[in-house]
Coordinates of C-alpha atoms in Angstrom, one line a residue:
M1 CA 0.1 -1.2 24.2
G2 CA 2.1 2.0 24.7
D3 CA 1.0 5.0 26.7
L4 CA -0.8 6.4 23.7
E5 CA -4.0 4.6 22.7
L6 CA -6.5 5.5 20.1
L7 CA -8.9 2.6 20.9
L8 CA -9.4 0.7 24.2
P9 CA -9.3 -3.1 23.8
G10 CA -13.1 -3.3 24.2
E11 CA -13.7 -0.6 21.6
A12 CA -11.5 -2.3 19.1
D13 CA -13.4 -5.6 19.6
V14 CA -16.7 -3.8 19.0
L15 CA -15.4 -2.2 15.8
V16 CA -13.9 -5.4 14.4
R17 CA -17.2 -7.3 15.1
G18 CA -19.1 -4.6 13.4
L19 CA -17.2 -4.7 10.1
H20 CA -19.4 -5.9 7.2
S21 CA -19.6 -5.8 3.5
F22 CA -21.7 -3.2 1.5
Q23 CA -23.5 -3.5 -1.8
L24 CA -21.7 -1.6 -4.6
R25 CA -24.4 1.0 -4.8
E26 CA -23.8 1.9 -1.1
M27 CA -20.2 2.8 -1.5
G28 CA -19.7 6.3 -0.3
S29 CA -22.9 6.3 1.7
E30 CA -23.1 7.5 5.3
G31 CA -22.8 4.0 6.6
W32 CA -19.9 3.2 4.4
N33 CA -18.1 6.4 5.5
K34 CA -18.7 5.5 9.1
Q35 CA -17.1 2.1 8.6
H36 CA -14.3 3.7 6.7
E37 CA -13.6 5.9 9.8
N38 CA -13.6 2.7 12.0
L39 CA -11.1 1.1 9.7
E40 CA -8.9 4.1 9.9
K41 CA -9.0 3.9 13.7
L42 CA -8.1 0.2 13.6
N43 CA -5.4 0.9 11.1
M44 CA -3.8 3.6 13.2
Q45 CA -4.1 1.5 16.4
A46 CA -2.5 -1.5 14.7
I47 CA 0.5 0.7 13.7
L48 CA 0.8 2.0 17.2
D49 CA 0.8 -1.5 18.6
A50 CA 3.4 -2.7 16.1
T51 CA 5.5 0.4 16.9
V52 CA 5.8 -0.3 20.6
S53 CA 6.1 -4.1 20.1
Q54 CA 3.8 -4.9 23.0
G55 CA 1.4 -7.4 21.5
E56 CA -0.8 -7.2 18.4
P57 CA -4.4 -7.0 19.7
I58 CA -5.9 -5.7 16.4
Q59 CA -4.3 -8.6 14.4
E60 CA -5.6 -11.1 17.0
L61 CA -9.1 -9.6 16.7
L62 CA -9.1 -9.8 12.9
V63 CA -8.1 -13.4 13.0
T64 CA -10.6 -14.3 15.8
H65 CA -13.5 -12.7 14.0
G66 CA -12.4 -13.3 10.4
K67 CA -12.9 -9.7 9.4
V68 CA -10.3 -8.4 6.9
H69 CA -12.3 -5.0 4.7
H70 CA -11.7 2.2 1.0
E71 CA -8.5 0.8 -0.5
A72 CA -5.6 2.9 1.0
S73 CA -6.8 2.2 4.5
I74 CA -7.2 -1.5 4.0
I75 CA -3.9 -2.0 2.2
N76 CA -2.2 -0.2 5.1
L77 CA -4.0 -2.4 7.6
L78 CA -3.1 -5.5 5.6
E79 CA 0.5 -4.5 5.4
T80 CA 0.6 -4.3 9.2
V81 CA -1.2 -7.5 10.1
F82 CA -0.1 -9.8 7.3
F83 CA 3.4 -9.7 8.9
H84 CA 2.0 -12.5 11.1
K85 CA 1.6 -15.8 9.3
E86 CA -1.5 -16.7 11.1
V87 CA -3.4 -13.9 9.5
C88 CA -2.5 -15.2 6.0
E89 CA -3.5 -18.7 7.0
S90 CA -6.8 -17.5 8.5
A91 CA -7.7 -15.8 5.2
D92 CA -8.3 -19.2 3.6
D93 CA -9.6 -19.0 0.0
K94 CA -9.8 -15.2 0.1
V95 CA -6.0 -15.1 -0.3
L96 CA -6.8 -15.9 -4.0
D97 CA -8.5 -12.5 -4.4
L98 CA -5.7 -10.8 -2.6
V99 CA -3.1 -12.4 -4.9
D100 CA -5.1 -11.1 -7.9
Y101 CA -5.2 -7.6 -6.4
C102 CA -1.5 -7.5 -5.7
H103 CA -0.8 -8.7 -9.2
R104 CA -2.8 -5.9 -10.7
K105 CA -1.0 -3.3 -8.6
L106 CA 2.5 -4.7 -9.5
I107 CA 1.5 -4.6 -13.2
L108 CA 0.8 -0.9 -12.7
L109 CA 4.2 -0.4 -11.1
V110 CA 6.0 -2.1 -13.9
A111 CA 4.0 -0.1 -16.5
R112 CA 5.2 3.2 -14.9
N113 CA 8.7 2.5 -16.1
G114 CA 9.8 6.1 -15.6
C115 CA 6.7 7.6 -17.1
G116 CA 5.5 10.6 -15.2
D117 CA 6.0 11.1 -11.5
P118 CA 3.3 11.0 -8.9
S119 CA 5.4 12.9 -6.4
E120 CA 6.3 16.1 -8.1
E121 CA 6.0 18.3 -5.0
E122 CA 8.8 20.6 -6.2
R123 CA 7.0 21.6 -9.5
P124 CA 5.4 25.0 -9.9
Q125 CA 2.1 25.3 -8.0
D126 CA 0.1 26.9 -10.8
S127 CA -1.9 23.8 -11.7
T128 CA -5.7 23.8 -11.6
P129 CA -7.6 22.1 -8.8
M130 CA -8.5 19.2 -11.1
Q131 CA -4.8 18.7 -12.0
E132 CA -3.9 18.8 -8.3
L133 CA -6.6 16.1 -7.6
Q134 CA -5.2 14.0 -10.4
K135 CA -1.7 14.3 -9.0
Q136 CA -2.9 13.3 -5.6
A137 CA -4.8 10.3 -7.1
E138 CA -1.6 9.2 -8.9
M139 CA 0.5 9.5 -5.8
M140 CA -2.0 7.5 -3.7
E141 CA -2.1 4.8 -6.4
F142 CA 1.7 4.6 -6.4
E143 CA 1.9 4.2 -2.6
I144 CA -0.9 1.7 -2.6
S145 CA 1.0 -0.4 -5.2
L146 CA 4.1 -0.3 -3.1
K147 CA 2.2 -1.5 -0.1
A148 CA 0.7 -4.3 -2.2
L149 CA 4.3 -5.4 -2.9
S150 CA 4.8 -5.8 0.8
V151 CA 1.6 -7.7 1.3
L152 CA 2.5 -10.1 -1.6
R153 CA 5.9 -10.7 0.1
Y154 CA 4.2 -11.7 3.3
I155 CA 1.9 -14.1 1.4
T156 CA 5.0 -15.7 -0.2
D157 CA 6.4 -16.3 3.3
C158 CA 3.5 -18.8 3.7
V159 CA 4.0 -20.4 0.2
D160 CA 4.4 -23.9 1.6
S161 CA 1.0 -23.7 3.3
L162 CA -1.0 -22.1 0.5
S163 CA -3.7 -24.0 -1.3
L164 CA -2.9 -25.6 -4.7
S165 CA -5.2 -23.1 -6.4
T166 CA -3.4 -20.1 -4.9
L167 CA 0.0 -21.5 -5.7
N168 CA -1.1 -22.3 -9.3
R169 CA -2.4 -18.8 -9.7
M170 CA 0.8 -17.2 -8.5
L171 CA 3.1 -19.4 -10.6
S172 CA 1.1 -20.3 -13.7
T173 CA -1.7 -17.8 -14.2
H174 CA 0.2 -14.7 -13.2
N175 CA 3.8 -16.0 -13.4
L176 CA 4.8 -13.8 -10.5
P177 CA 8.6 -14.7 -10.5
C178 CA 9.0 -13.2 -14.0
L179 CA 6.9 -10.1 -13.0
L180 CA 9.1 -9.6 -10.0
V181 CA 12.2 -9.7 -12.3
E182 CA 10.7 -7.0 -14.4
L183 CA 9.9 -5.0 -11.3
L184 CA 13.5 -5.3 -10.1
E185 CA 14.9 -4.2 -13.5
H186 CA 12.7 -1.0 -13.6
S187 CA 12.7 -0.2 -9.9
P188 CA 10.0 2.5 -10.1
W189 CA 10.8 3.6 -6.5
R190 CA 14.1 5.0 -7.9
R191 CA 14.6 8.0 -10.1
R192 CA 17.2 10.6 -11.1
E193 CA 16.5 14.2 -10.2
G194 CA 19.0 16.9 -11.1
G195 CA 21.7 14.2 -11.7
K196 CA 21.2 12.8 -8.2
L197 CA 19.7 9.4 -7.2
Q198 CA 16.5 9.5 -5.3
R199 CA 14.6 6.7 -3.6
F200 CA 11.0 6.7 -2.4
E201 CA 11.1 6.0 1.3
N202 CA 8.9 6.8 4.2
G203 CA 6.2 8.3 1.9
R204 CA 8.4 10.7 0.0
W205 CA 11.3 11.0 -2.5
Q206 CA 14.7 11.3 -0.7
T207 CA 18.1 12.0 -2.2
V208 CA 20.5 9.2 -1.6
A209 CA 24.0 10.1 -0.5
P210 CA 26.8 8.5 -2.7
S211 CA 27.9 6.4 0.3
E212 CA 24.4 4.9 0.6
Q213 CA 23.6 4.1 -3.0
Q214 CA 24.7 0.5 -2.6
R215 CA 22.5 0.0 0.5
L216 CA 19.5 -2.3 0.0
N217 CA 16.3 -0.5 0.6
K218 CA 13.1 -2.0 1.9
L219 CA 11.3 -2.3 -1.4
D220 CA 14.2 -4.0 -3.2
G221 CA 14.4 -6.3 -0.2
Q222 CA 10.7 -7.2 -0.5
V223 CA 11.2 -8.2 -4.2
W224 CA 14.3 -10.3 -3.4
I225 CA 12.6 -12.1 -0.5
S226 CA 9.5 -12.8 -2.6
L227 CA 11.7 -14.3 -5.4
Y228 CA 13.6 -16.4 -2.8
N229 CA 10.3 -17.8 -1.4
L230 CA 8.8 -18.5 -4.8
L231 CA 11.8 -20.1 -6.5
L232 CA 13.4 -22.1 -3.6
S233 CA 10.3 -23.4 -1.8
P234 CA 9.9 -27.1 -2.4
E235 CA 6.2 -26.7 -3.0
A236 CA 6.7 -24.0 -5.6
Q237 CA 9.6 -25.8 -7.3
A238 CA 7.5 -28.8 -7.8
R239 CA 4.8 -26.8 -9.7
Y240 CA 6.7 -24.0 -11.5
C241 CA 7.3 -24.8 -15.2
L242 CA 10.8 -23.6 -16.2
T243 CA 10.2 -22.9 -19.9
S244 CA 12.8 -21.2 -22.1
F245 CA 11.1 -17.9 -21.6
V246 CA 11.1 -18.3 -17.8
K247 CA 14.7 -19.4 -17.8
G248 CA 15.8 -16.3 -19.8
Q249 CA 13.9 -14.0 -17.4
L250 CA 15.2 -15.5 -14.2
L251 CA 18.8 -15.6 -15.4
K252 CA 18.7 -11.8 -15.6
L253 CA 18.9 -11.9 -11.8
Q254 CA 22.5 -13.0 -11.9
A255 CA 23.7 -9.5 -12.9
F256 CA 22.1 -8.1 -9.7
L257 CA 23.5 -10.7 -7.3
T258 CA 26.7 -8.9 -6.4
D259 CA 28.9 -9.5 -3.4
I260 CA 27.6 -6.2 -1.8
L261 CA 24.0 -7.5 -2.1
L262 CA 24.9 -10.9 -0.7
D263 CA 26.5 -9.3 2.3
Q264 CA 23.2 -7.6 3.1
L265 CA 21.0 -10.6 2.3
P266 CA 23.1 -13.7 2.9
N267 CA 20.3 -16.1 2.1
L268 CA 20.4 -15.0 -1.5
A269 CA 23.6 -17.1 -1.9
D270 CA 21.1 -20.1 -2.2
L271 CA 19.3 -18.2 -4.9
K272 CA 22.6 -17.6 -6.7
G273 CA 23.3 -21.3 -6.6
F274 CA 19.8 -22.1 -7.9
L275 CA 20.4 -19.8 -10.9
A276 CA 23.8 -21.3 -11.6
Q277 CA 22.1 -24.7 -11.9
L278 CA 19.3 -23.3 -13.9
A279 CA 21.8 -21.9 -16.5
L280 CA 23.0 -25.5 -17.1
A281 CA 19.6 -27.2 -17.0
E282 CA 17.4 -28.2 -19.9
T283 CA 14.2 -26.1 -20.2
Q284 CA 10.8 -27.7 -19.9
P285 CA 7.9 -27.6 -22.4
P286 CA 4.8 -25.9 -21.2
K287 CA 2.7 -28.2 -19.0
K288 CA -0.6 -29.3 -20.3
D289 CA -1.9 -30.8 -17.0
L290 CA -5.6 -30.5 -16.3
V291 CA -6.0 -28.0 -13.5
L292 CA -9.4 -27.2 -11.9
E293 CA -8.8 -23.5 -11.2
Q294 CA -10.6 -21.9 -8.3
I295 CA -12.4 -18.6 -9.1
P296 CA -11.7 -15.6 -6.8
E297 CA -15.0 -15.5 -4.8
I298 CA -15.1 -11.8 -4.0
W299 CA -14.4 -10.6 -7.5
D300 CA -16.8 -13.2 -9.0
R301 CA -19.6 -12.2 -6.5
L302 CA -19.3 -8.5 -7.4
E303 CA -19.6 -9.2 -11.1
R304 CA -22.5 -11.6 -10.6
E305 CA -24.5 -9.4 -8.3
N306 CA -24.1 -6.3 -10.3
Q307 CA -24.3 -7.6 -13.9
G308 CA -26.5 -5.4 -16.0
K309 CA -26.9 -2.8 -13.1
W310 CA -23.9 -0.6 -13.8
Q311 CA -25.8 2.4 -15.2
A312 CA -28.4 2.3 -12.4
I313 CA -25.7 2.1 -9.8
A314 CA -23.9 5.1 -11.3
K315 CA -27.2 7.2 -11.3
H316 CA -27.9 6.2 -7.7
Q317 CA -24.3 7.2 -6.7
L318 CA -24.6 10.5 -8.5
R319 CA -27.8 11.4 -6.8
H320 CA -27.1 10.2 -3.3
V321 CA -23.3 10.1 -2.8
F322 CA -21.8 12.8 -5.1
N323 CA -24.2 15.5 -4.3
P324 CA -23.8 16.2 -0.5
S325 CA -25.3 19.2 1.2
D326 CA -23.1 21.8 3.0
Q327 CA -24.4 20.4 6.3
D328 CA -23.3 16.8 5.2
L329 CA -19.8 18.1 4.3
R330 CA -19.4 19.9 7.7
R331 CA -20.5 16.9 9.6
Q332 CA -18.2 14.6 7.6
A333 CA -15.3 17.1 8.1
Q334 CA -15.9 17.1 11.9
R335 CA -15.9 13.3 12.0
W336 CA -12.6 13.1 10.1
A337 CA -11.0 15.7 12.4
E338 CA -12.0 13.5 15.4
T339 CA -10.6 10.4 13.7
Y340 CA -7.3 11.9 12.7
R341 CA -6.1 13.1 16.1
L342 CA -2.8 15.0 15.8
D343 CA -1.1 13.2 18.7
V344 CA -1.8 9.8 17.1
L345 CA -0.7 11.0 13.7
E346 CA 2.6 12.3 15.1
A347 CA 3.2 9.0 16.9
I348 CA 2.8 6.9 13.8
A349 CA 4.6 9.2 11.5
P350 CA 7.7 7.4 10.0
E351 CA 9.9 10.4 10.7
R352 CA 10.0 13.9 12.1
P353 CA 7.8 16.5 10.3
R354 CA 9.5 18.7 7.7
C355 CA 9.4 22.5 7.2
A356 CA 6.9 23.5 4.6
Y357 CA 9.3 26.1 3.2
C358 CA 12.8 24.7 3.3
N359 CA 12.1 21.0 4.1
A360 CA 14.4 20.9 7.1
E361 CA 13.4 19.0 10.2
A362 CA 10.6 21.0 11.9
S363 CA 9.6 21.4 15.5
K364 CA 7.1 24.3 15.3
R365 CA 3.6 24.2 14.0
C366 CA 1.3 26.9 12.6
S367 CA -0.7 28.0 15.7
R368 CA -3.7 28.9 13.7
C369 CA -4.4 25.8 11.6
Q370 CA -2.1 23.3 13.5
S371 CA -1.5 21.4 10.2
V372 CA 1.7 22.9 8.7
W373 CA 5.2 22.7 10.2
Y374 CA 8.2 25.1 10.2
C375 CA 11.7 25.0 11.4
C376 CA 11.8 28.7 12.4
R377 CA 9.8 31.9 12.4
E378 CA 11.6 33.2 9.3
C379 CA 10.4 30.2 7.2
Q380 CA 6.9 30.7 8.4
V381 CA 6.9 34.3 7.3
K382 CA 8.4 33.5 3.9
H383 CA 5.8 30.7 3.4
W384 CA 2.8 32.8 4.6
E385 CA 1.8 34.1 1.1
K386 CA 1.3 30.5 -0.1
H387 CA -0.1 29.2 3.1
A388 CA -2.5 32.0 4.0
K389 CA -5.6 30.8 2.1
T390 CA -5.6 27.2 3.3
C391 CA -4.7 28.3 6.8
V392 CA -7.8 30.6 6.9
L393 CA -10.1 27.8 5.6
A394 CA -8.7 25.3 8.1
A395 CA -9.2 27.7 11.0
Q396 CA -12.8 28.4 9.9
G397 CA -13.4 24.7 9.8
D398 CA -12.1 24.3 13.3
R399 CA -14.4 27.1 14.5
A400 CA -17.4 25.5 12.7
K401 CA -17.0 22.4 14.9

């Protein structure tokens, strides 16, 4: 590990051993929140370990104890640890649930298709608190879906060692190659703003310079590598039925396989050759083989355990989870402040902080609330009218601790 540590090795081991599942009615309870904090600590420590490239103790602990468990925190953690093939292999049949989850998230990405924008930070700030919460929820859902794409790509890296049920679910039930083609066509991580091309990178929309517009970004790369794994793997080729519909969808890829793209991902030359052969090949009729499909155990267990109890669970949650006292809120805020240490957050940030007023790279922080950054004193003064209220509330929260 590097010089900066959030958790000592012994602490991480205790936290991983202590991870356990909760009943649906307990979601949001004090115990659930405590485990959520522990997951956040494990997530941040895993990112720190990966950043300094000095071993992956969190990943090793998760494999050793078989504990991989809230959504944004877990998908962040999975994106970090699933880079290692042994994590995917140790997940066994639970990969089936994860494939289903990633498929649902990719469907949401394709469905966006330019509709709305979860990252409209530049828009007028006169929206109601409920509208702000809705925008934040949409933004979080968008980022979660992008991370699910990365997790799916890591799963496809292990396609030759996946179970037959998982492979069948990816290729036949969900037809992931065709879904990935749709995703590549729509590219929801790109948009035009004021006539300029923007890409979603490092957690925010960034304007792309004309000289960089042909550069392959990480998200496009994840789609291409996933397609490469699913279409050229011997195991997948033996089981993927190339119907006339599938053939038509896959041949759309030929328009994207330019010389510039092949220079950046040379392995795609093999994919280009595969598509050239596919264009001349006869299509196959849909297979009618008898396949005993495995049921995703986590999803099936949740439905089975809670069938007929949905209204009772909602009433319990309304009474015990969504009606906290002021003391409960203060206690929770204090615990979150202890979890999200500023030095750790700065270390795992993908880039330098930006000025809250002009968006330039910032090196100074508001001395009162310690949460907003500025590039200079002038920007802080100009931004004070907007920042004043939240700054006072944050400062009061710090004093309450």
